[in-house]
Amino acid sequence: GKWIIEQVLKYLNEWEQRGLNAIEKVHVNVSYIQLHDDELVDYTVSKLNEYHIAPARLVLELTESRFVTDQDRLNDTFMRLRSLNIRLAMDDFGTGYSSLSRLSCTPADIVKIDREFIRGICDQSHSFNRSFIGSVINLCHSVGISVCAEGVEEKGELETVLSLEADSVQGFYFSKPVTPEEFEERHIKHPHKG
């Protein structure tokens, strides 16, 4: 958790030092377990300061691997992060422990709907997924939460999630994971090529 936060902020700072200012926000995955680390918030703030990155440009994506047992402690960490203008995203929504019950007690700014619900969304036999995504988007929007559709791989999927009013979209349709160097070349130095 801490190492990747530093690496992301370091790259962002290096790019900006060279005049490459194309990135508005960066997202970093952290687990709920990592949020139990009492030093995580202070460490993150120190790295934001060290690399001269505004906290509002950092989004921590919460990934879930097991049931959370100390919700009060996590809520304190969430409130500290949000008071610093660090945004929180709930990753893989709709699967595992990333569910409506988790959303009701986690102050997420962004919900990221899992690929499981995006796959095959254009097929008429997947009407449940379309309805689910539409309902989640409407619910989230009604309480001021943005929604990202994850795992979009085809043009039809993109068109469908946009028609359902997803706020943002990510997936292999746009790019597979790349190294920082490839990202810089494709999306910062020559953004119209990649």
Coordinates of N, CA and C in Angstrom, one line a residue:
G1 N 0.8 -1.2 0.0 CA 0.0 0.0 0.0 C 0.8 1.3 0.0
K2 N 1.7 1.4 1.0 CA 2.5 2.6 1.1 C 3.5 2.8 0.0
W3 N 4.1 1.7 -0.4 CA 5.1 1.8 -1.5 C 4.4 2.2 -2.8
I4 N 3.3 1.7 -3.1 CA 2.6 2.1 -4.4 C 2.1 3.5 -4.3
I5 N 1.7 3.9 -3.2 CA 1.2 5.3 -3.1 C 2.4 6.2 -3.4
E6 N 3.6 5.9 -2.8 CA 4.8 6.8 -3.1 C 5.2 6.7 -4.5
Q7 N 5.2 5.5 -5.1 CA 5.6 5.4 -6.5 C 4.6 6.2 -7.5
V8 N 3.3 6.1 -7.2 CA 2.4 6.9 -8.1 C 2.6 8.4 -7.9
L9 N 2.7 8.8 -6.7 CA 2.9 10.3 -6.5 C 4.3 10.7 -7.1
K10 N 5.3 9.9 -7.0 CA 6.6 10.2 -7.5 C 6.6 10.4 -9.0
Y11 N 5.9 9.4 -9.7 CA 5.8 9.5 -11.2 C 5.0 10.8 -11.5
L12 N 3.9 11.0 -10.8 CA 3.1 12.2 -11.2 C 3.9 13.5 -11.0
N13 N 4.7 13.6 -9.9 CA 5.5 14.7 -9.7 C 6.6 14.9 -10.8
E14 N 7.2 13.8 -11.2 CA 8.3 13.8 -12.2 C 7.7 14.3 -13.5
W15 N 6.5 13.8 -13.9 CA 5.9 14.2 -15.1 C 5.6 15.7 -15.1
E16 N 5.1 16.1 -14.0 CA 4.7 17.6 -13.9 C 6.0 18.4 -13.9
Q17 N 7.1 18.0 -13.3 CA 8.3 18.7 -13.3 C 8.8 18.9 -14.8
R18 N 8.5 18.0 -15.6 CA 8.9 18.1 -17.0 C 7.8 18.7 -17.9
G19 N 6.8 19.3 -17.3 CA 5.7 20.0 -18.0 C 4.6 19.1 -18.6
L20 N 4.6 17.9 -18.1 CA 3.5 16.9 -18.6 C 2.4 16.9 -17.6
N21 N 1.4 17.8 -17.7 CA 0.4 18.0 -16.7 C -1.0 17.5 -17.2
A22 N -1.0 16.3 -17.8 CA -2.2 15.8 -18.4 C -3.1 15.0 -17.4
I23 N -2.6 14.7 -16.2 CA -3.3 13.8 -15.3 C -4.0 14.6 -14.2
E24 N -5.3 14.5 -14.2 CA -6.1 15.3 -13.2 C -6.1 14.5 -11.8
K25 N -6.3 13.2 -11.9 CA -6.5 12.4 -10.7 C -5.7 11.1 -10.9
V26 N -5.2 10.5 -9.8 CA -4.6 9.2 -9.8 C -5.4 8.3 -8.8
H27 N -5.5 7.1 -9.2 CA -6.2 6.1 -8.3 C -5.2 5.1 -7.9
V28 N -5.3 4.7 -6.6 CA -4.4 3.7 -6.0 C -5.2 2.7 -5.2
N29 N -5.0 1.4 -5.4 CA -5.8 0.4 -4.7 C -5.2 0.2 -3.3
V30 N -6.1 0.2 -2.3 CA -5.7 -0.1 -1.0 C -6.8 -1.1 -0.4
S31 N -6.4 -1.9 0.5 CA -7.4 -2.8 1.0 C -7.9 -2.3 2.3
Y32 N -9.1 -2.7 2.7 CA -9.6 -2.3 4.0 C -8.6 -2.7 5.1
I33 N -7.9 -3.8 5.0 CA -6.9 -4.2 6.0 C -5.8 -3.2 6.1
Q34 N -5.4 -2.7 4.9 CA -4.3 -1.7 5.0 C -4.8 -0.4 5.7
L35 N -6.1 -0.1 5.6 CA -6.6 1.1 6.3 C -6.6 1.0 7.8
H36 N -6.3 -0.2 8.3 CA -6.2 -0.4 9.8 C -4.8 0.1 10.2
D37 N -3.9 0.3 9.3 CA -2.5 0.8 9.6 C -2.7 2.3 10.1
D38 N -2.4 2.5 11.4 CA -2.6 3.9 11.9 C -1.7 4.9 11.3
E39 N -0.7 4.5 10.6 CA 0.3 5.4 10.0 C -0.1 5.7 8.5
L40 N -1.0 5.0 7.9 CA -1.3 5.2 6.5 C -1.7 6.6 6.1
V41 N -2.6 7.2 6.9 CA -3.1 8.6 6.6 C -1.9 9.5 6.7
D42 N -1.2 9.5 7.8 CA 0.0 10.4 7.9 C 1.0 10.2 6.9
Y43 N 1.3 9.0 6.6 CA 2.3 8.6 5.5 C 1.8 9.2 4.2
T44 N 0.5 9.0 3.9 CA 0.0 9.5 2.6 C 0.1 11.0 2.5
V45 N -0.3 11.7 3.6 CA -0.2 13.2 3.6 C 1.3 13.6 3.4
S46 N 2.2 12.9 4.1 CA 3.6 13.3 4.0 C 4.1 13.1 2.6
K47 N 3.7 12.1 1.9 CA 4.1 11.9 0.5 C 3.4 12.9 -0.5
L48 N 2.2 13.2 -0.2 CA 1.5 14.2 -1.0 C 2.3 15.5 -0.9
N49 N 2.7 15.9 0.3 CA 3.5 17.1 0.6 C 4.8 17.0 -0.1
E50 N 5.5 15.9 0.1 CA 6.9 15.7 -0.4 C 6.9 15.9 -2.0
Y51 N 5.9 15.4 -2.6 CA 5.8 15.4 -4.1 C 4.9 16.5 -4.6
H52 N 4.5 17.4 -3.7 CA 3.7 18.6 -4.1 C 2.5 18.2 -5.0
I53 N 1.7 17.3 -4.5 CA 0.5 16.8 -5.1 C -0.7 17.2 -4.2
A54 N -1.7 17.9 -4.8 CA -2.9 18.3 -4.0 C -3.6 17.0 -3.6
P55 N -4.1 16.9 -2.4 CA -4.8 15.7 -1.9 C -6.0 15.4 -2.8
A56 N -6.7 16.4 -3.3 CA -7.9 16.2 -4.1 C -7.6 15.4 -5.4
R57 N -6.4 15.3 -5.7 CA -6.0 14.6 -7.0 C -5.8 13.1 -6.7
L58 N -5.9 12.6 -5.4 CA -5.6 11.2 -5.1 C -7.0 10.6 -4.7
V59 N -7.2 9.4 -5.4 CA -8.4 8.6 -5.1 C -7.9 7.3 -4.6
L60 N -8.3 6.9 -3.4 CA -7.9 5.6 -2.9 C -9.1 4.6 -3.2
E61 N -8.8 3.5 -3.9 CA -9.7 2.5 -4.3 C -9.7 1.4 -3.3
L62 N -10.8 1.2 -2.6 CA -10.9 0.2 -1.5 C -11.2 -1.1 -2.1
T63 N -10.3 -2.0 -1.9 CA -10.5 -3.4 -2.4 C -10.8 -4.3 -1.2
E64 N -11.6 -5.3 -1.4 CA -12.1 -6.1 -0.3 C -11.7 -7.5 -0.5
S65 N -11.0 -8.1 0.5 CA -10.7 -9.5 0.4 C -11.3 -10.4 1.6
R66 N -11.8 -9.7 2.6 CA -12.4 -10.4 3.7 C -13.4 -9.5 4.4
F67 N -14.2 -10.0 5.3 CA -15.1 -9.2 6.0 C -14.4 -8.3 7.0
V68 N -14.9 -7.0 7.0 CA -14.4 -6.0 7.9 C -15.0 -6.2 9.3
T69 N -14.2 -6.2 10.3 CA -14.7 -6.4 11.7 C -14.7 -5.2 12.5
D70 N -13.9 -4.1 12.2 CA -13.8 -2.9 13.0 C -14.3 -1.7 12.2
Q71 N -15.6 -1.6 11.9 CA -16.1 -0.6 11.1 C -15.9 0.8 11.7
D72 N -16.0 0.9 13.0 CA -15.8 2.2 13.7 C -14.4 2.8 13.4
R73 N -13.5 1.9 13.5 CA -12.1 2.4 13.3 C -11.9 2.8 11.8
L74 N -12.5 2.0 10.9 CA -12.4 2.3 9.5 C -13.1 3.6 9.2
N75 N -14.2 3.9 9.8 CA -15.0 5.1 9.6 C -14.1 6.3 10.0
D76 N -13.4 6.2 11.1 CA -12.5 7.2 11.6 C -11.4 7.5 10.5
T77 N -10.9 6.5 9.9 CA -9.9 6.6 8.9 C -10.5 7.3 7.7
F78 N -11.7 6.8 7.3 CA -12.4 7.4 6.1 C -12.6 8.9 6.3
M79 N -13.0 9.3 7.5 CA -13.3 10.7 7.8 C -12.0 11.5 7.8
R80 N -10.9 11.0 8.3 CA -9.7 11.7 8.2 C -9.2 11.9 6.8
L81 N -9.4 10.8 5.9 CA -9.0 11.0 4.5 C -9.9 12.0 3.8
R82 N -11.1 11.9 4.0 CA -12.1 12.8 3.3 C -11.9 14.2 3.8
S83 N -11.5 14.4 5.1 CA -11.3 15.8 5.6 C -10.1 16.4 4.9
L84 N -9.2 15.6 4.4 CA -8.0 16.1 3.7 C -8.3 16.2 2.2
N85 N -9.5 16.0 1.8 CA -9.9 16.0 0.3 C -9.4 14.8 -0.5
I86 N -9.0 13.8 0.2 CA -8.6 12.5 -0.5 C -9.9 11.8 -0.8
R87 N -10.2 11.4 -2.0 CA -11.4 10.8 -2.4 C -11.3 9.3 -2.2
L88 N -12.5 8.6 -2.0 CA -12.5 7.2 -1.8 C -13.4 6.5 -2.8
A89 N -13.0 5.4 -3.4 CA -13.7 4.7 -4.4 C -13.9 3.3 -3.8
M90 N -15.1 2.7 -4.0 CA -15.4 1.3 -3.6 C -15.2 0.5 -4.9
D91 N -14.2 -0.3 -4.9 CA -13.8 -1.1 -6.1 C -14.7 -2.4 -6.1
D92 N -14.9 -3.0 -7.3 CA -15.5 -4.3 -7.6 C -16.9 -4.3 -7.0
F93 N -17.7 -3.2 -7.1 CA -19.0 -3.2 -6.4 C -19.9 -4.3 -7.0
G94 N -20.6 -4.9 -6.1 CA -21.6 -5.9 -6.5 C -21.1 -7.4 -6.4
T95 N -19.8 -7.5 -6.0 CA -19.2 -8.8 -5.8 C -18.7 -8.9 -4.4
G96 N -18.6 -10.1 -3.9 CA -17.9 -10.3 -2.6 C -18.5 -9.4 -1.5
Y97 N -17.7 -8.8 -0.8 CA -18.1 -7.9 0.3 C -18.4 -6.5 -0.1
S98 N -18.1 -6.2 -1.4 CA -18.4 -4.8 -1.9 C -19.9 -4.8 -2.4
S99 N -20.8 -4.6 -1.4 CA -22.2 -4.7 -1.7 C -22.9 -3.5 -1.2
L100 N -24.2 -3.5 -1.3 CA -25.0 -2.4 -0.8 C -24.8 -2.2 0.7
S101 N -24.7 -3.3 1.5 CA -24.5 -3.1 2.9 C -23.2 -2.4 3.2
R102 N -22.2 -2.7 2.5 CA -20.9 -2.1 2.7 C -21.0 -0.6 2.2
L103 N -21.7 -0.3 1.2 CA -21.8 1.0 0.7 C -22.6 1.9 1.7
S104 N -23.5 1.3 2.4 CA -24.3 2.1 3.4 C -23.5 2.5 4.6
C105 N -22.3 1.9 4.8 CA -21.5 2.3 6.0 C -20.1 2.8 5.5
T106 N -19.8 2.9 4.3 CA -18.6 3.4 3.8 C -18.8 4.7 3.0
P107 N -18.2 5.7 3.4 CA -18.5 7.0 2.7 C -17.7 7.2 1.4
A108 N -18.2 6.4 0.4 CA -17.5 6.4 -0.9 C -17.9 7.6 -1.7
D109 N -17.0 8.1 -2.5 CA -17.2 9.2 -3.4 C -17.5 8.6 -4.8
I110 N -17.0 7.4 -5.0 CA -17.1 6.7 -6.3 C -17.4 5.3 -6.1
V111 N -18.3 4.7 -6.8 CA -18.6 3.3 -6.8 C -18.1 2.7 -8.2
K112 N -17.4 1.7 -8.2 CA -16.9 1.1 -9.4 C -17.6 -0.3 -9.6
I113 N -18.5 -0.3 -10.6 CA -19.2 -1.6 -10.8 C -18.3 -2.6 -11.5
D114 N -18.3 -3.8 -10.9 CA -17.4 -4.9 -11.3 C -17.7 -5.3 -12.7
R115 N -16.7 -5.8 -13.4 CA -16.7 -6.3 -14.8 C -17.8 -7.4 -14.9
E116 N -18.0 -8.2 -13.9 CA -19.0 -9.3 -13.9 C -20.4 -8.8 -14.4
F117 N -20.7 -7.6 -14.1 CA -22.0 -7.0 -14.5 C -21.9 -6.4 -15.9
I118 N -20.8 -6.0 -16.3 CA -20.6 -5.4 -17.6 C -20.5 -6.4 -18.8
R119 N -19.9 -7.6 -18.5 CA -19.7 -8.6 -19.5 C -21.1 -9.0 -20.1
G120 N -21.2 -9.0 -21.4 CA -22.4 -9.4 -22.0 C -23.6 -8.5 -21.9
I121 N -23.4 -7.3 -21.4 CA -24.5 -6.4 -21.2 C -25.3 -6.0 -22.4
C122 N -24.7 -6.2 -23.6 CA -25.4 -5.9 -24.8 C -26.3 -7.1 -25.2
D123 N -26.1 -8.3 -24.7 CA -26.9 -9.5 -25.0 C -28.2 -9.4 -24.3
Q124 N -29.3 -9.6 -25.0 CA -30.6 -9.5 -24.4 C -30.8 -10.5 -23.2
S125 N -30.0 -11.6 -23.2 CA -30.2 -12.5 -22.0 C -29.6 -12.0 -20.8
H126 N -28.9 -10.8 -20.8 CA -28.3 -10.2 -19.6 C -29.1 -9.0 -19.2
S127 N -30.4 -9.0 -19.3 CA -31.2 -7.9 -18.9 C -31.1 -7.6 -17.4
F128 N -30.8 -8.6 -16.6 CA -30.6 -8.4 -15.2 C -29.4 -7.4 -15.0
N129 N -28.3 -7.7 -15.7 CA -27.1 -6.8 -15.5 C -27.4 -5.4 -15.9
R130 N -28.1 -5.2 -17.0 CA -28.5 -3.8 -17.4 C -29.3 -3.2 -16.3
S131 N -30.3 -3.9 -15.8 CA -31.2 -3.3 -14.8 C -30.4 -3.0 -13.5
F132 N -29.5 -4.0 -13.1 CA -28.7 -3.8 -11.9 C -27.8 -2.5 -12.1
I133 N -27.1 -2.4 -13.2 CA -26.2 -1.3 -13.4 C -27.1 0.0 -13.4
G134 N -28.2 0.0 -14.1 CA -29.0 1.2 -14.1 C -29.5 1.6 -12.7
S135 N -29.9 0.6 -11.9 CA -30.4 0.8 -10.5 C -29.3 1.4 -9.6
V136 N -28.1 0.8 -9.7 CA -26.9 1.2 -8.9 C -26.6 2.7 -9.3
I137 N -26.6 3.0 -10.6 CA -26.2 4.3 -11.0 C -27.3 5.3 -10.4
N138 N -28.5 5.0 -10.6 CA -29.6 5.9 -10.0 C -29.5 6.1 -8.5
L139 N -29.3 5.0 -7.8 CA -29.2 5.0 -6.4 C -28.0 5.9 -6.0
C140 N -26.8 5.6 -6.6 CA -25.6 6.4 -6.2 C -25.8 7.9 -6.6
H141 N -26.3 8.2 -7.7 CA -26.5 9.6 -8.1 C -27.4 10.3 -7.1
S142 N -28.4 9.5 -6.6 CA -29.4 10.2 -5.7 C -28.8 10.6 -4.4
V143 N -27.6 10.0 -4.0 CA -26.9 10.4 -2.8 C -25.5 11.0 -3.1
G144 N -25.3 11.5 -4.3 CA -24.1 12.2 -4.6 C -22.9 11.4 -4.9
I145 N -23.0 10.1 -5.2 CA -21.9 9.2 -5.5 C -21.7 9.1 -7.0
S146 N -20.5 9.2 -7.5 CA -20.2 9.0 -8.9 C -20.1 7.5 -9.1
V147 N -20.3 7.1 -10.4 CA -20.2 5.6 -10.7 C -19.3 5.4 -11.9
C148 N -18.4 4.5 -11.8 CA -17.5 4.1 -12.8 C -17.8 2.6 -13.2
A149 N -18.0 2.4 -14.5 CA -18.2 1.0 -15.0 C -16.8 0.5 -15.3
E150 N -16.4 -0.6 -14.6 CA -15.1 -1.3 -14.8 C -15.2 -2.4 -15.9
G151 N -14.1 -2.6 -16.5 CA -14.0 -3.8 -17.4 C -14.7 -3.7 -18.7
V152 N -14.8 -2.5 -19.2 CA -15.5 -2.3 -20.5 C -14.4 -2.7 -21.6
E153 N -14.8 -3.7 -22.4 CA -13.9 -4.2 -23.4 C -14.4 -4.1 -24.8
E154 N -15.7 -3.7 -25.0 CA -16.2 -3.6 -26.4 C -17.0 -2.3 -26.5
K155 N -17.1 -1.9 -27.8 CA -17.8 -0.6 -28.1 C -19.3 -0.7 -27.6
G156 N -20.0 -1.8 -27.8 CA -21.3 -1.9 -27.4 C -21.5 -1.8 -25.9
E157 N -20.5 -2.4 -25.1 CA -20.5 -2.2 -23.7 C -20.4 -0.7 -23.3
L158 N -19.5 -0.1 -24.0 CA -19.3 1.4 -23.7 C -20.5 2.2 -24.0
E159 N -21.1 1.9 -25.1 CA -22.4 2.7 -25.4 C -23.5 2.4 -24.4
T160 N -23.6 1.2 -24.0 CA -24.6 0.8 -23.0 C -24.4 1.5 -21.7
V161 N -23.2 1.4 -21.1 CA -23.0 2.0 -19.8 C -23.1 3.5 -19.9
L162 N -22.7 4.1 -21.0 CA -22.9 5.6 -21.1 C -24.4 5.9 -21.2
S163 N -25.1 5.1 -21.9 CA -26.6 5.4 -22.0 C -27.3 5.2 -20.7
L164 N -26.7 4.4 -19.8 CA -27.2 4.3 -18.4 C -26.7 5.4 -17.5
E165 N -25.9 6.3 -18.0 CA -25.3 7.5 -17.3 C -24.2 7.2 -16.3
A166 N -23.4 6.2 -16.6 CA -22.2 6.0 -15.8 C -21.3 7.3 -16.0
D167 N -20.7 7.7 -14.9 CA -19.9 9.0 -14.9 C -18.6 8.8 -15.5
S168 N -18.0 7.6 -15.4 CA -16.7 7.3 -16.0 C -16.7 5.8 -16.4
V169 N -15.7 5.4 -17.2 CA -15.6 4.1 -17.7 C -14.1 3.7 -17.7
Q170 N -13.8 2.5 -17.4 CA -12.5 2.0 -17.6 C -12.5 0.6 -18.1
G171 N -11.4 0.2 -18.8 CA -11.3 -1.2 -19.2 C -10.4 -1.4 -20.4
F172 N -10.3 -2.6 -20.9 CA -9.4 -2.9 -22.0 C -9.8 -2.3 -23.3
Y173 N -11.1 -1.8 -23.4 CA -11.5 -1.1 -24.6 C -10.6 0.1 -24.8
F174 N -10.1 0.7 -23.7 CA -9.2 1.9 -23.8 C -7.8 1.5 -23.8
S175 N -7.4 0.6 -22.9 CA -6.0 0.2 -22.8 C -5.9 -1.0 -21.8
K176 N -4.9 -1.8 -22.1 CA -4.6 -2.9 -21.1 C -3.6 -2.2 -20.2
P177 N -3.3 -2.8 -19.0 CA -2.3 -2.2 -18.1 C -1.0 -2.0 -18.8
V178 N -0.3 -0.9 -18.5 CA 1.0 -0.6 -19.1 C 1.9 -0.1 -18.1
T179 N 3.2 -0.1 -18.4 CA 4.2 0.4 -17.5 C 4.1 1.9 -17.4
P180 N 4.7 2.5 -16.4 CA 4.7 4.0 -16.4 C 5.3 4.6 -17.6
E181 N 6.3 4.0 -18.1 CA 7.0 4.5 -19.3 C 6.1 4.5 -20.5
E182 N 5.4 3.4 -20.7 CA 4.4 3.2 -21.8 C 3.3 4.2 -21.7
F183 N 2.8 4.4 -20.4 CA 1.7 5.3 -20.2 C 2.1 6.7 -20.5
E184 N 3.3 7.1 -20.1 CA 3.9 8.4 -20.5 C 3.9 8.6 -22.0
E185 N 4.4 7.7 -22.7 CA 4.6 7.8 -24.1 C 3.2 7.9 -24.8
R186 N 2.3 7.0 -24.4 CA 1.0 6.9 -25.1 C 0.0 8.0 -24.7
H187 N 0.0 8.4 -23.4 CA -1.1 9.2 -22.9 C -0.7 10.6 -22.5
I188 N 0.6 10.8 -22.3 CA 1.0 12.1 -21.9 C 1.8 12.9 -23.0
K189 N 2.8 12.2 -23.5 CA 3.6 12.8 -24.6 C 2.9 12.9 -25.9
H190 N 2.2 11.9 -26.2 CA 1.5 11.8 -27.5 C 0.0 11.3 -27.3
P191 N -0.8 12.1 -26.6 CA -2.1 11.6 -26.2 C -3.1 11.2 -27.4
H192 N -2.8 11.7 -28.6 CA -3.8 11.4 -29.7 C -3.4 10.1 -30.4
K193 N -2.2 9.6 -30.1 CA -1.8 8.3 -30.7 C -2.4 7.1 -29.9
G194 N -2.4 7.1 -28.6 CA -2.8 6.0 -27.8 C -4.2 6.0 -27.3

